Amino acid sequence: MRTSKKTLAVLLTTMCVGTFGTVNCSAEEVTINFWHHYSEQSAENETLTNVLIPEFEKENPDIKVNAVSHEWGDLHDKILISAKSETLPDVARLDSAWVPEFQKMGILVPLNQEISDFSETADSLLESAMSTAKIGDDYFGLALNTNTKIMFYNKKAFEDAGVEVPQTMEEFVEAAKKLAGTNENGQQVWGYEEPALSGWNLCPFIWSMGGAITNEEQTQATGYLNSPETVAAIQMLADLYSENVITGWNSGDIPMTDGFGTGRYAMIVDGPWKISELEGAYPDFEYGTAAFPAGEAGSYSVLGGEDISMFNTADKEAAWKFMQFMTGEFAQEEMAKCSQIPVNKNTLESDTVKNADFAPFIEAIRTAKSRPTVASWSEIDSELATAVSAVMNGEKTAQDAMDELAEKVDALLAE
C-alpha cells in the first residue's frame, strides 16, 4: 500500500513506546469530498447515504466521506467555478460527456499513469463503459454505471389502433402517424414524444439512419453532420412535428412520464430509470419495450452513464480507495437495486441484475455508441439543439441548418 507524504508525516509524529517496543498510537483521519448528481430524494442517494458510505467507512475507519448532491447542470457549472478557485472535490460522479472537457482543463488525474493497480480495477469493468473515460491513451475516470435508451410503447394504444411494434424506421414513422390524433375525451394524443433536441435525443436517429456527428477521428464535422443521411434524419423528425405527430421539447409540453402514463404519448424512448418512475407514478399502466427502430445502418442507441473521476487536488490514496469501492461488487449490486445498470462484470451476473428489467437495455448497450468524446462537446451539443430547433420551427431547411452547424462544429473541434 502506498503512503502519502502527508500520512507518513503524521505517522512519524504519533509514535509512542509500548510494551513490545514502538507502536502507532493513532492514525490520521482523512475526509474526502464526493460530489454527485444523485437527486436528493432519490433511491440512489438514499442508498449512497445510508448503505454505501457507512459500509465504506466501516471498511476504512481512517477515511470519512462528505457526499454533496447537486442538480445535474449545477454540478457541471460548480466544477467549472471551483476549478478557478482551486476548491475542487476529491472525486465526483460525472456525466461521461463531461470527462473530455474537464480533462482538457487539466483538472483530472490520468489514473493509468498515477495509480499502480489501475489496470486490475479497470479490467473488472465493462470495456464499452470504460471507453467513455478514455482520452487518447489515458483514462481519466472509472466507469460507475452505464445506460442506454430503448423504446417504451403503450400496449392498449397499439392494440386499439391495430399497430404492430415498429422494428424499422419506416415502421416507426407509420406507427407514429396512426397513433396520433384525439382520444375519447377529445384530447390530443401524439404518436411519439421526445423531450429535447440535444445529441442524447437525436443521435440514435442520426446513427441508425447512417449519419454521423463527426468523422471517426472526431476532427471534422463537415461531410458528416451535414451528410444526406444526417439531414434526412432531422427532416424526418421535422416532418412528423409539422404534422402534429410528435412533440415534447417545447416549454409547456406534458412531461414525458406523465404524458406516457396518461396515454397522451403512445411511444417514448428512455433509459432504465423510466421503469421505476412508471411503477411509482402509474403502477397500473401497461406498457411494452422494444429495441430502437432500425434504419438503413441498423439500430443504434446512445451510450450514457456516469464515470467517477479523481481531481488533481485530491488525497489520491483515500480517493482511489473510494473509487474502487464504488465500482466494486457490493456497491454495484446495491445501486442495481435502484435501477442503475452495473459496470462491474461480476455484478452483471448476479441474481439482482438477472431478476431486474435490465435485459433489453443490456442488449441495446452491445451496439450503443458514445457521443463524441471531445472537450467542446457541451458547446457542440448546445449548437446542435439550436440548429435543429430552427428546423422544427420552420426557420431554416434541414440542409441549410446542418451546413451552417457543420462549419461551427469544425471550428469548435479545431480549438
Tab-separated table of C-alpha atoms in Angstrom:
chain	number	residue	atom	x	y	z
A	1	MET	CA	0.000	0.000	0.000
A	2	ARG	CA	1.312	3.433	-0.902
A	3	THR	CA	1.594	6.003	1.865
A	4	SER	CA	1.332	9.705	1.083
A	5	LYS	CA	3.929	12.104	2.434
A	6	LYS	CA	1.216	13.765	4.495
A	7	THR	CA	0.135	10.493	6.070
A	8	LEU	CA	3.731	9.433	6.687
A	9	ALA	CA	4.478	12.680	8.497
A	10	VAL	CA	1.549	12.154	10.838
A	11	LEU	CA	2.524	8.569	11.482
A	12	LEU	CA	6.030	9.588	12.441
A	13	THR	CA	4.741	12.173	14.888
A	14	THR	CA	2.242	9.861	16.560
A	15	MET	CA	4.585	7.019	17.513
A	16	CYS	CA	4.831	6.042	21.184
A	17	VAL	CA	6.535	3.330	23.221
A	18	GLY	CA	4.532	0.284	24.146
A	19	THR	CA	5.197	-2.965	25.991
A	20	PHE	CA	6.709	-4.543	22.912
A	21	GLY	CA	8.532	-1.501	21.607
A	22	THR	CA	7.459	1.403	19.464
A	23	VAL	CA	3.833	1.266	18.234
A	24	ASN	CA	1.469	3.622	16.428
A	25	CYS	CA	-0.952	5.135	18.959
A	26	SER	CA	-3.176	6.984	16.490
A	27	ALA	CA	-3.735	7.377	12.781
A	28	GLU	CA	-4.735	10.382	10.754
A	29	GLU	CA	-8.396	10.586	9.760
A	30	VAL	CA	-8.879	11.800	6.204
A	31	THR	CA	-12.095	13.327	4.874
A	32	ILE	CA	-12.710	13.212	1.137
A	33	ASN	CA	-15.354	15.245	-0.650
A	34	PHE	CA	-17.540	13.410	-3.153
A	35	TRP	CA	-19.758	15.493	-5.412
A	36	HIS	CA	-22.522	13.774	-7.366
A	37	HIS	CA	-25.838	14.349	-9.099
A	38	TYR	CA	-27.987	11.689	-7.493
A	39	SER	CA	-31.181	13.590	-6.741
A	40	GLU	CA	-31.535	14.307	-3.029
A	41	GLN	CA	-34.882	12.493	-2.853
A	42	SER	CA	-33.855	9.532	-4.998
A	43	ALA	CA	-33.369	5.902	-4.036
A	44	GLU	CA	-29.797	6.195	-5.310
A	45	ASN	CA	-28.978	8.999	-2.882
A	46	GLU	CA	-30.636	7.134	-0.024
A	47	THR	CA	-28.561	4.050	-0.805
A	48	LEU	CA	-25.378	6.101	-1.093
A	49	THR	CA	-26.034	7.867	2.215
A	50	ASN	CA	-27.437	5.039	4.324
A	51	VAL	CA	-25.776	1.940	2.884
A	52	LEU	CA	-22.666	2.578	0.816
A	53	ILE	CA	-20.869	5.329	2.694
A	54	PRO	CA	-21.415	3.670	6.116
A	55	GLU	CA	-20.054	0.399	4.703
A	56	PHE	CA	-17.041	2.128	3.140
A	57	GLU	CA	-16.254	3.984	6.355
A	58	LYS	CA	-16.594	0.724	8.298
A	59	GLU	CA	-14.056	-0.908	5.977
A	60	ASN	CA	-11.837	2.186	6.027
A	61	PRO	CA	-12.124	3.697	9.544
A	62	ASP	CA	-9.455	6.302	8.788
A	63	ILE	CA	-11.435	7.758	5.843
A	64	LYS	CA	-14.641	9.779	6.057
A	65	VAL	CA	-16.741	10.689	3.033
A	66	ASN	CA	-18.519	14.012	2.710
A	67	ALA	CA	-21.044	13.469	-0.081
A	68	VAL	CA	-22.711	16.511	-1.624
A	69	SER	CA	-25.660	16.292	-4.024
A	70	HIS	CA	-26.061	18.780	-6.879
A	71	GLU	CA	-28.536	19.067	-9.695
A	72	TRP	CA	-27.091	17.686	-12.947
A	73	GLY	CA	-26.449	21.015	-14.661
A	74	ASP	CA	-25.439	22.716	-11.425
A	75	LEU	CA	-22.718	20.139	-10.808
A	76	HIS	CA	-21.131	20.849	-14.185
A	77	ASP	CA	-21.085	24.590	-13.522
A	78	LYS	CA	-19.943	24.147	-9.914
A	79	ILE	CA	-16.892	22.208	-11.081
A	80	LEU	CA	-16.014	24.898	-13.617
A	81	ILE	CA	-16.214	27.589	-10.937
A	82	SER	CA	-14.361	25.507	-8.347
A	83	ALA	CA	-11.525	24.806	-10.788
A	84	LYS	CA	-10.797	28.536	-10.925
A	85	SER	CA	-10.835	28.925	-7.153
A	86	GLU	CA	-8.994	25.640	-6.515
A	87	THR	CA	-11.808	24.300	-4.340
A	88	LEU	CA	-12.484	21.107	-6.230
A	89	PRO	CA	-13.674	17.929	-4.503
A	90	ASP	CA	-11.534	14.819	-4.285
A	91	VAL	CA	-13.826	12.763	-6.504
A	92	ALA	CA	-17.046	13.327	-8.421
A	93	ARG	CA	-19.655	11.397	-10.312
A	94	LEU	CA	-19.508	12.944	-13.772
A	95	ASP	CA	-21.731	12.619	-16.790
A	96	SER	CA	-19.479	10.730	-19.169
A	97	ALA	CA	-19.887	13.524	-21.737
A	98	TRP	CA	-18.150	15.960	-19.365
A	99	VAL	CA	-14.910	13.992	-18.991
A	100	PRO	CA	-13.182	15.309	-22.163
A	101	GLU	CA	-13.977	18.900	-21.217
A	102	PHE	CA	-12.535	18.595	-17.714
A	103	GLN	CA	-9.553	16.624	-18.987
A	104	LYS	CA	-8.665	19.434	-21.369
A	105	MET	CA	-8.749	21.832	-18.410
A	106	GLY	CA	-6.062	19.740	-16.743
A	107	ILE	CA	-8.025	19.073	-13.535
A	108	LEU	CA	-8.451	15.279	-13.751
A	109	VAL	CA	-5.927	12.632	-12.741
A	110	PRO	CA	-4.751	10.245	-15.508
A	111	LEU	CA	-5.378	7.141	-13.439
A	112	ASN	CA	-3.399	4.713	-15.544
A	113	GLN	CA	-0.303	6.872	-15.084
A	114	GLU	CA	-0.579	7.630	-11.374
A	115	ILE	CA	-2.354	4.635	-9.805
A	116	SER	CA	-0.282	1.464	-9.658
A	117	ASP	CA	-3.185	-1.012	-9.551
A	118	PHE	CA	-5.407	0.838	-12.022
A	119	SER	CA	-5.364	-1.936	-14.628
A	120	GLU	CA	-6.552	-4.566	-12.181
A	121	THR	CA	-9.572	-2.462	-11.239
A	122	ALA	CA	-10.299	-1.320	-14.801
A	123	ASP	CA	-10.240	-4.891	-16.087
A	124	SER	CA	-13.137	-5.755	-13.776
A	125	LEU	CA	-15.374	-3.215	-15.537
A	126	LEU	CA	-17.156	-3.257	-18.895
A	127	GLU	CA	-14.832	-2.182	-21.687
A	128	SER	CA	-17.602	-0.277	-23.502
A	129	ALA	CA	-18.371	1.743	-20.382
A	130	MET	CA	-14.683	2.382	-19.672
A	131	SER	CA	-14.288	3.845	-23.172
A	132	THR	CA	-16.176	6.934	-22.007
A	133	ALA	CA	-13.317	7.790	-19.629
A	134	LYS	CA	-10.541	7.261	-22.168
A	135	ILE	CA	-8.977	10.285	-23.842
A	136	GLY	CA	-6.101	9.425	-26.145
A	137	ASP	CA	-4.127	6.691	-24.391
A	138	ASP	CA	-5.078	7.685	-20.853
A	139	TYR	CA	-8.035	7.054	-18.573
A	140	PHE	CA	-9.453	9.929	-16.544
A	141	GLY	CA	-12.008	8.004	-14.532
A	142	LEU	CA	-13.630	4.668	-13.847
A	143	ALA	CA	-16.997	3.776	-15.326
A	144	LEU	CA	-19.538	3.951	-12.491
A	145	ASN	CA	-22.781	2.966	-14.169
A	146	THR	CA	-23.915	2.597	-17.737
A	147	ASN	CA	-27.178	3.003	-19.571
A	148	THR	CA	-28.793	3.437	-22.910
A	149	LYS	CA	-32.293	4.016	-24.237
A	150	ILE	CA	-34.909	1.681	-25.654
A	151	MET	CA	-38.481	2.159	-26.823
A	152	PHE	CA	-41.442	2.086	-24.433
A	153	TYR	CA	-44.882	1.755	-26.023
A	154	ASN	CA	-48.484	1.914	-24.823
A	155	LYS	CA	-49.864	-1.610	-25.264
A	156	LYS	CA	-53.515	-0.601	-25.264
A	157	ALA	CA	-52.986	2.208	-27.776
A	158	PHE	CA	-51.207	-0.164	-30.139
A	159	GLU	CA	-53.910	-2.807	-29.797
A	160	ASP	CA	-56.735	-0.311	-30.319
A	161	ALA	CA	-55.057	1.112	-33.413
A	162	GLY	CA	-54.106	-2.309	-34.764
A	163	VAL	CA	-50.478	-1.243	-34.980
A	164	GLU	CA	-47.506	-3.600	-34.723
A	165	VAL	CA	-44.479	-2.621	-32.645
A	166	PRO	CA	-42.126	-0.896	-35.124
A	167	GLN	CA	-38.859	-2.635	-35.859
A	168	THR	CA	-37.675	-0.337	-38.655
A	169	MET	CA	-37.557	3.434	-39.017
A	170	GLU	CA	-40.189	3.309	-41.761
A	171	GLU	CA	-42.499	1.338	-39.471
A	172	PHE	CA	-41.830	3.822	-36.682
A	173	VAL	CA	-42.953	6.741	-38.846
A	174	GLU	CA	-46.113	4.957	-39.945
A	175	ALA	CA	-46.933	3.819	-36.408
A	176	ALA	CA	-46.459	7.320	-35.001
A	177	LYS	CA	-48.825	8.739	-37.611
A	178	LYS	CA	-51.531	6.132	-36.967
A	179	LEU	CA	-51.307	6.554	-33.201
A	180	ALA	CA	-51.542	10.361	-33.239
A	181	GLY	CA	-54.923	12.077	-33.079
A	182	THR	CA	-57.518	12.578	-30.371
A	183	ASN	CA	-58.694	10.229	-27.636
A	184	GLU	CA	-62.208	9.518	-26.373
A	185	ASN	CA	-62.024	12.638	-24.217
A	186	GLY	CA	-61.202	14.824	-27.172
A	187	GLN	CA	-57.606	15.326	-26.016
A	188	GLN	CA	-54.657	15.478	-28.394
A	189	VAL	CA	-52.593	12.289	-28.485
A	190	TRP	CA	-49.135	12.181	-30.017
A	191	GLY	CA	-47.516	9.144	-31.580
A	192	TYR	CA	-44.100	9.873	-30.125
A	193	GLU	CA	-42.570	12.188	-27.529
A	194	GLU	CA	-39.006	13.500	-27.475
A	195	PRO	CA	-38.166	15.774	-24.513
A	196	ALA	CA	-35.219	17.629	-26.054
A	197	LEU	CA	-33.245	18.160	-29.246
A	198	SER	CA	-29.728	17.525	-27.955
A	199	GLY	CA	-27.294	14.812	-29.009
A	200	TRP	CA	-28.632	12.438	-26.370
A	201	ASN	CA	-32.013	12.649	-28.109
A	202	LEU	CA	-31.032	12.951	-31.774
A	203	CYS	CA	-28.002	10.682	-32.102
A	204	PRO	CA	-29.968	7.396	-32.178
A	205	PHE	CA	-31.967	8.677	-35.168
A	206	ILE	CA	-28.884	10.064	-36.909
A	207	TRP	CA	-26.732	6.961	-36.396
A	208	SER	CA	-29.459	4.444	-37.214
A	209	MET	CA	-30.162	6.254	-40.490
A	210	GLY	CA	-26.475	6.174	-41.423
A	211	GLY	CA	-25.495	9.701	-40.397
A	212	ALA	CA	-22.825	10.939	-38.014
A	213	ILE	CA	-21.783	13.943	-35.964
A	214	THR	CA	-18.102	13.780	-36.926
A	215	ASN	CA	-15.609	11.545	-38.633
A	216	GLU	CA	-14.163	8.615	-36.660
A	217	GLU	CA	-11.162	10.695	-35.621
A	218	GLN	CA	-13.554	13.313	-34.198
A	219	THR	CA	-11.708	16.090	-36.001
A	220	GLN	CA	-14.228	17.118	-38.672
A	221	ALA	CA	-17.992	17.637	-38.892
A	222	THR	CA	-18.369	18.832	-42.492
A	223	GLY	CA	-19.376	15.920	-44.660
A	224	TYR	CA	-20.825	14.082	-41.670
A	225	LEU	CA	-23.083	16.390	-39.690
A	226	ASN	CA	-24.458	17.773	-42.956
A	227	SER	CA	-24.408	14.493	-44.882
A	228	PRO	CA	-27.553	13.352	-46.753
A	229	GLU	CA	-28.153	10.710	-44.086
A	230	THR	CA	-27.932	13.118	-41.145
A	231	VAL	CA	-30.077	15.702	-42.916
A	232	ALA	CA	-32.669	13.023	-43.704
A	233	ALA	CA	-32.909	12.085	-40.016
A	234	ILE	CA	-33.519	15.691	-38.982
A	235	GLN	CA	-36.001	16.216	-41.833
A	236	MET	CA	-37.934	13.092	-40.855
A	237	LEU	CA	-38.457	14.409	-37.335
A	238	ALA	CA	-39.312	17.886	-38.620
A	239	ASP	CA	-41.946	16.445	-40.952
A	240	LEU	CA	-43.539	14.476	-38.117
A	241	TYR	CA	-43.565	17.570	-35.936
A	242	SER	CA	-45.189	19.691	-38.643
A	243	GLU	CA	-47.941	17.068	-38.903
A	244	ASN	CA	-48.505	17.229	-35.102
A	245	VAL	CA	-47.433	13.608	-34.758
A	246	ILE	CA	-44.529	14.169	-32.327
A	247	THR	CA	-43.853	16.748	-29.617
A	248	GLY	CA	-42.235	17.118	-26.203
A	249	TRP	CA	-39.370	19.620	-26.299
A	250	ASN	CA	-41.355	22.842	-26.103
A	251	SER	CA	-41.998	24.759	-22.913
A	252	GLY	CA	-45.390	23.748	-21.544
A	253	ASP	CA	-45.454	20.280	-23.125
A	254	ILE	CA	-46.612	17.441	-20.894
A	255	PRO	CA	-43.630	15.868	-19.069
A	256	MET	CA	-42.589	12.527	-20.544
A	257	THR	CA	-43.629	10.215	-17.697
A	258	ASP	CA	-46.989	11.910	-17.164
A	259	GLY	CA	-47.764	12.083	-20.864
A	260	PHE	CA	-46.910	8.439	-21.388
A	261	GLY	CA	-48.594	7.181	-18.219
A	262	THR	CA	-51.856	9.015	-19.009
A	263	GLY	CA	-51.971	7.841	-22.628
A	264	ARG	CA	-51.152	11.159	-24.271
A	265	TYR	CA	-47.886	9.844	-25.739
A	266	ALA	CA	-48.011	6.441	-27.442
A	267	MET	CA	-44.239	5.919	-27.711
A	268	ILE	CA	-41.211	7.223	-25.866
A	269	VAL	CA	-37.524	6.321	-25.830
A	270	ASP	CA	-35.788	6.411	-22.465
A	271	GLY	CA	-33.466	4.658	-20.028
A	272	PRO	CA	-33.895	2.079	-17.247
A	273	TRP	CA	-34.886	4.743	-14.714
A	274	LYS	CA	-38.216	5.047	-16.543
A	275	ILE	CA	-39.255	1.652	-15.177
A	276	SER	CA	-39.124	2.773	-11.539
A	277	GLU	CA	-40.688	6.140	-12.436
A	278	LEU	CA	-43.670	4.441	-14.050
A	279	GLU	CA	-44.004	1.925	-11.224
A	280	GLY	CA	-44.145	4.768	-8.736
A	281	ALA	CA	-46.437	7.159	-10.617
A	282	TYR	CA	-48.548	4.848	-12.818
A	283	PRO	CA	-48.364	1.327	-11.339
A	284	ASP	CA	-51.359	0.041	-13.330
A	285	PHE	CA	-50.203	1.365	-16.698
A	286	GLU	CA	-49.419	-1.430	-19.180
A	287	TYR	CA	-46.506	-0.855	-21.498
A	288	GLY	CA	-44.063	-2.871	-23.543
A	289	THR	CA	-40.435	-2.333	-24.516
A	290	ALA	CA	-38.587	-2.816	-27.771
A	291	ALA	CA	-35.266	-2.025	-29.403
A	292	PHE	CA	-34.763	1.359	-31.015
A	293	PRO	CA	-36.121	1.161	-34.603
A	294	ALA	CA	-33.503	0.183	-37.160
A	295	GLY	CA	-32.644	2.474	-40.017
A	296	GLU	CA	-30.519	1.676	-43.058
A	297	ALA	CA	-27.423	1.453	-40.854
A	298	GLY	CA	-29.057	-0.644	-38.152
A	299	SER	CA	-30.336	0.019	-34.640
A	300	TYR	CA	-28.013	2.288	-32.679
A	301	SER	CA	-28.966	3.772	-29.359
A	302	VAL	CA	-26.826	6.231	-27.417
A	303	LEU	CA	-24.435	5.123	-24.701
A	304	GLY	CA	-24.947	7.009	-21.475
A	305	GLY	CA	-23.853	6.630	-17.927
A	306	GLU	CA	-21.535	8.211	-15.439
A	307	ASP	CA	-17.872	7.954	-14.573
A	308	ILE	CA	-16.261	8.542	-11.211
A	309	SER	CA	-13.169	10.728	-11.592
A	310	MET	CA	-10.418	11.993	-9.333
A	311	PHE	CA	-9.295	15.624	-9.334
A	312	ASN	CA	-5.640	16.541	-9.216
A	313	THR	CA	-6.030	18.259	-5.828
A	314	ALA	CA	-7.335	15.050	-4.209
A	315	ASP	CA	-5.922	12.926	-1.445
A	316	LYS	CA	-5.156	10.303	-4.059
A	317	GLU	CA	-4.809	7.278	-1.785
A	318	ALA	CA	-8.116	7.830	0.002
A	319	ALA	CA	-9.894	8.906	-3.180
A	320	TRP	CA	-8.744	5.794	-5.043
A	321	LYS	CA	-9.990	3.502	-2.279
A	322	PHE	CA	-13.411	5.120	-2.539
A	323	MET	CA	-13.430	4.805	-6.333
A	324	GLN	CA	-12.549	1.130	-6.068
A	325	PHE	CA	-15.330	0.623	-3.522
A	326	MET	CA	-17.954	2.377	-5.658
A	327	THR	CA	-17.082	0.190	-8.661
A	328	GLY	CA	-16.775	-2.972	-6.569
A	329	GLU	CA	-19.351	-5.743	-6.415
A	330	PHE	CA	-21.078	-4.675	-3.181
A	331	ALA	CA	-21.729	-1.066	-4.195
A	332	GLN	CA	-22.601	-2.002	-7.764
A	333	GLU	CA	-25.212	-4.525	-6.643
A	334	GLU	CA	-26.766	-2.111	-4.146
A	335	MET	CA	-27.079	0.545	-6.851
A	336	ALA	CA	-28.523	-2.049	-9.235
A	337	LYS	CA	-31.455	-2.265	-6.837
A	338	CYS	CA	-32.063	1.416	-7.672
A	339	SER	CA	-32.238	0.825	-11.464
A	340	GLN	CA	-28.572	1.681	-12.050
A	341	ILE	CA	-27.083	-0.718	-14.620
A	342	PRO	CA	-23.787	-2.009	-13.185
A	343	VAL	CA	-20.465	-1.829	-14.986
A	344	ASN	CA	-18.797	-4.432	-12.780
A	345	LYS	CA	-18.652	-7.639	-14.816
A	346	ASN	CA	-19.255	-9.940	-11.854
A	347	THR	CA	-22.241	-7.907	-10.672
A	348	LEU	CA	-23.843	-8.246	-14.090
A	349	GLU	CA	-24.037	-11.978	-13.384
A	350	SER	CA	-25.721	-11.502	-10.001
A	351	ASP	CA	-29.284	-12.555	-9.223
A	352	THR	CA	-30.168	-8.923	-8.537
A	353	VAL	CA	-29.352	-7.967	-12.099
A	354	LYS	CA	-30.828	-11.100	-13.644
A	355	ASN	CA	-34.121	-10.551	-11.803
A	356	ALA	CA	-34.294	-6.881	-12.788
A	357	ASP	CA	-35.688	-5.480	-16.030
A	358	PHE	CA	-32.237	-4.708	-17.427
A	359	ALA	CA	-32.161	-7.332	-20.194
A	360	PRO	CA	-33.378	-5.143	-23.098
A	361	PHE	CA	-31.056	-2.335	-22.034
A	362	ILE	CA	-28.029	-4.593	-21.719
A	363	GLU	CA	-28.805	-5.952	-25.182
A	364	ALA	CA	-29.005	-2.402	-26.585
A	365	ILE	CA	-25.706	-1.480	-24.938
A	366	ARG	CA	-23.978	-4.011	-27.212
A	367	THR	CA	-24.397	-1.655	-30.190
A	368	ALA	CA	-24.929	1.682	-28.405
A	369	LYS	CA	-22.468	4.406	-29.348
A	370	SER	CA	-20.919	7.167	-27.300
A	371	ARG	CA	-21.402	10.803	-28.179
A	372	PRO	CA	-18.172	12.449	-29.399
A	373	THR	CA	-15.569	12.385	-26.636
A	374	VAL	CA	-14.268	15.872	-27.351
A	375	ALA	CA	-13.651	18.750	-24.962
A	376	SER	CA	-16.016	21.023	-26.859
A	377	TRP	CA	-18.966	18.614	-26.741
A	378	SER	CA	-21.074	20.779	-24.406
A	379	GLU	CA	-20.825	23.683	-26.878
A	380	ILE	CA	-21.422	21.412	-29.856
A	381	ASP	CA	-24.460	19.909	-28.148
A	382	SER	CA	-25.918	23.341	-27.483
A	383	GLU	CA	-25.345	24.434	-31.087
A	384	LEU	CA	-26.958	21.216	-32.325
A	385	ALA	CA	-30.108	21.829	-30.278
A	386	THR	CA	-30.310	25.426	-31.528
A	387	ALA	CA	-29.869	24.407	-35.166
A	388	VAL	CA	-32.457	21.633	-35.039
A	389	SER	CA	-34.919	23.890	-33.199
A	390	ALA	CA	-34.706	26.289	-36.141
A	391	VAL	CA	-35.604	23.434	-38.492
A	392	MET	CA	-38.525	22.332	-36.333
A	393	ASN	CA	-39.865	25.878	-36.227
A	394	GLY	CA	-39.634	26.249	-39.997
A	395	GLU	CA	-36.979	28.959	-39.787
A	396	LYS	CA	-34.404	27.014	-41.839
A	397	THR	CA	-34.296	23.957	-44.049
A	398	ALA	CA	-32.612	20.920	-42.601
A	399	GLN	CA	-29.817	21.150	-45.151
A	400	ASP	CA	-29.108	24.835	-44.536
A	401	ALA	CA	-29.176	24.411	-40.767
A	402	MET	CA	-26.828	21.439	-40.805
A	403	ASP	CA	-24.465	23.082	-43.309
A	404	GLU	CA	-24.134	26.083	-41.019
A	405	LEU	CA	-23.808	23.875	-37.969
A	406	ALA	CA	-21.073	21.757	-39.555
A	407	GLU	CA	-18.916	24.865	-40.062
A	408	LYS	CA	-19.402	25.920	-36.447
A	409	VAL	CA	-18.568	22.462	-35.171
A	410	ASP	CA	-15.432	22.293	-37.337
A	411	ALA	CA	-14.242	25.477	-35.642
A	412	LEU	CA	-15.016	24.103	-32.178
A	413	LEU	CA	-13.165	20.870	-32.924
A	414	ALA	CA	-10.126	22.837	-34.058
A	415	GLU	CA	-9.823	24.785	-30.805
